[in-house]
Amino acid sequence: MTALLQEAFQKASALPEDVQELVARELLDEIEWEASWDRTLADSQPLLDRLTENAMREYRERKTEEKGFDEL
């Protein structure tokens, strides 16, 4: 555990119990959200790889055309 996290827990332990519960719930929710996002990114990587390969192939074959953001 990092020193900063230890300090945060130490300070949180001095808070009223109901506030401690809120802080704990927020932290646990954030940890779960991060884990879920990591799984989503990992699961989508093969698709992103295929899309990249297709886009690069089309670019090399001159099947693409340059456009500005206002033309999309």
PDB file of C-alpha atoms in Angstrom:
ATOM      1  CA  MET A   1       0.000   0.000   0.000  1.00  0.00           C
ATOM      2  CA  THR A   2       1.318   3.438  -0.852  1.00  0.00           C
ATOM      3  CA  ALA A   3       1.975   6.099   1.748  1.00  0.00           C
ATOM      4  CA  LEU A   4      -0.707   8.305   0.216  1.00  0.00           C
ATOM      5  CA  LEU A   5      -3.342   5.589   0.445  1.00  0.00           C
ATOM      6  CA  GLN A   6      -2.327   4.866   4.045  1.00  0.00           C
ATOM      7  CA  GLU A   7      -2.698   8.562   4.845  1.00  0.00           C
ATOM      8  CA  ALA A   8      -6.131   8.648   3.207  1.00  0.00           C
ATOM      9  CA  PHE A   9      -7.307   5.630   5.210  1.00  0.00           C
ATOM     10  CA  GLN A  10      -5.901   7.091   8.415  1.00  0.00           C
ATOM     11  CA  LYS A  11      -7.747  10.372   7.869  1.00  0.00           C
ATOM     12  CA  ALA A  12     -10.921   8.571   6.805  1.00  0.00           C
ATOM     13  CA  SER A  13     -10.851   6.524  10.012  1.00  0.00           C
ATOM     14  CA  ALA A  14     -11.358   9.753  11.979  1.00  0.00           C
ATOM     15  CA  LEU A  15     -14.573  10.569  10.101  1.00  0.00           C
ATOM     16  CA  PRO A  16     -18.029   9.684  11.442  1.00  0.00           C
ATOM     17  CA  GLU A  17     -19.069   6.112  10.668  1.00  0.00           C
ATOM     18  CA  ASP A  18     -21.727   7.105   8.137  1.00  0.00           C
ATOM     19  CA  VAL A  19     -19.199   9.187   6.200  1.00  0.00           C
ATOM     20  CA  GLN A  20     -16.699   6.319   6.355  1.00  0.00           C
ATOM     21  CA  GLU A  21     -19.332   4.075   4.782  1.00  0.00           C
ATOM     22  CA  LEU A  22     -19.881   6.586   1.964  1.00  0.00           C
ATOM     23  CA  VAL A  23     -16.146   6.924   1.325  1.00  0.00           C
ATOM     24  CA  ALA A  24     -15.728   3.146   1.331  1.00  0.00           C
ATOM     25  CA  ARG A  25     -18.646   2.644  -1.077  1.00  0.00           C
ATOM     26  CA  GLU A  26     -17.262   5.297  -3.458  1.00  0.00           C
ATOM     27  CA  LEU A  27     -13.821   3.686  -3.409  1.00  0.00           C
ATOM     28  CA  LEU A  28     -15.177   0.182  -3.982  1.00  0.00           C
ATOM     29  CA  ASP A  29     -17.436   1.403  -6.792  1.00  0.00           C
ATOM     30  CA  GLU A  30     -14.484   3.139  -8.453  1.00  0.00           C
ATOM     31  CA  ILE A  31     -12.333   0.004  -8.188  1.00  0.00           C
ATOM     32  CA  GLU A  32     -15.102  -2.109  -9.734  1.00  0.00           C
ATOM     33  CA  TRP A  33     -15.684   0.442 -12.495  1.00  0.00           C
ATOM     34  CA  GLU A  34     -11.969   0.412 -13.357  1.00  0.00           C
ATOM     35  CA  ALA A  35     -11.916  -3.399 -13.442  1.00  0.00           C
ATOM     36  CA  SER A  36     -15.008  -3.440 -15.650  1.00  0.00           C
ATOM     37  CA  TRP A  37     -13.483  -0.880 -18.017  1.00  0.00           C
ATOM     38  CA  ASP A  38     -10.255  -2.905 -18.211  1.00  0.00           C
ATOM     39  CA  ARG A  39     -12.259  -6.024 -19.130  1.00  0.00           C
ATOM     40  CA  THR A  40     -14.190  -4.089 -21.780  1.00  0.00           C
ATOM     41  CA  LEU A  41     -10.989  -2.806 -23.362  1.00  0.00           C
ATOM     42  CA  ALA A  42      -9.347  -6.222 -23.260  1.00  0.00           C
ATOM     43  CA  ASP A  43     -12.390  -7.877 -24.843  1.00  0.00           C
ATOM     44  CA  SER A  44     -12.541  -5.316 -27.646  1.00  0.00           C
ATOM     45  CA  GLN A  45      -8.841  -5.413 -28.544  1.00  0.00           C
ATOM     46  CA  PRO A  46      -9.125  -8.176 -31.197  1.00  0.00           C
ATOM     47  CA  LEU A  47     -11.899  -6.236 -32.952  1.00  0.00           C
ATOM     48  CA  LEU A  48      -9.894  -3.016 -32.807  1.00  0.00           C
ATOM     49  CA  ASP A  49      -6.903  -4.855 -34.286  1.00  0.00           C
ATOM     50  CA  ARG A  50      -9.006  -6.118 -37.211  1.00  0.00           C
ATOM     51  CA  LEU A  51     -10.518  -2.692 -37.830  1.00  0.00           C
ATOM     52  CA  THR A  52      -7.048  -1.142 -37.820  1.00  0.00           C
ATOM     53  CA  GLU A  53      -5.737  -3.727 -40.275  1.00  0.00           C
ATOM     54  CA  ASN A  54      -8.712  -3.124 -42.592  1.00  0.00           C
ATOM     55  CA  ALA A  55      -8.306   0.654 -42.429  1.00  0.00           C
ATOM     56  CA  MET A  56      -4.572   0.443 -43.139  1.00  0.00           C
ATOM     57  CA  ARG A  57      -5.170  -1.916 -46.069  1.00  0.00           C
ATOM     58  CA  GLU A  58      -7.794   0.406 -47.546  1.00  0.00           C
ATOM     59  CA  TYR A  59      -5.423   3.352 -47.104  1.00  0.00           C
ATOM     60  CA  ARG A  60      -2.563   1.528 -48.854  1.00  0.00           C
ATOM     61  CA  GLU A  61      -4.941   0.551 -51.678  1.00  0.00           C
ATOM     62  CA  ARG A  62      -5.984   4.225 -51.978  1.00  0.00           C
ATOM     63  CA  LYS A  63      -9.601   3.403 -51.168  1.00  0.00           C
ATOM     64  CA  THR A  64      -9.812   6.233 -48.657  1.00  0.00           C
ATOM     65  CA  GLU A  65     -10.146   9.963 -49.059  1.00  0.00           C
ATOM     66  CA  GLU A  66      -9.079  12.739 -46.749  1.00  0.00           C
ATOM     67  CA  LYS A  67     -11.910  14.677 -45.097  1.00  0.00           C
ATOM     68  CA  GLY A  68     -12.161  17.378 -42.483  1.00  0.00           C
ATOM     69  CA  PHE A  69     -14.229  17.046 -39.331  1.00  0.00           C
ATOM     70  CA  ASP A  70     -17.031  19.099 -40.856  1.00  0.00           C
ATOM     71  CA  GLU A  71     -17.288  16.633 -43.749  1.00  0.00           C
ATOM     72  CA  LEU A  72     -17.792  13.472 -41.706  1.00  0.00           C
TER      73      LEU A  72
END
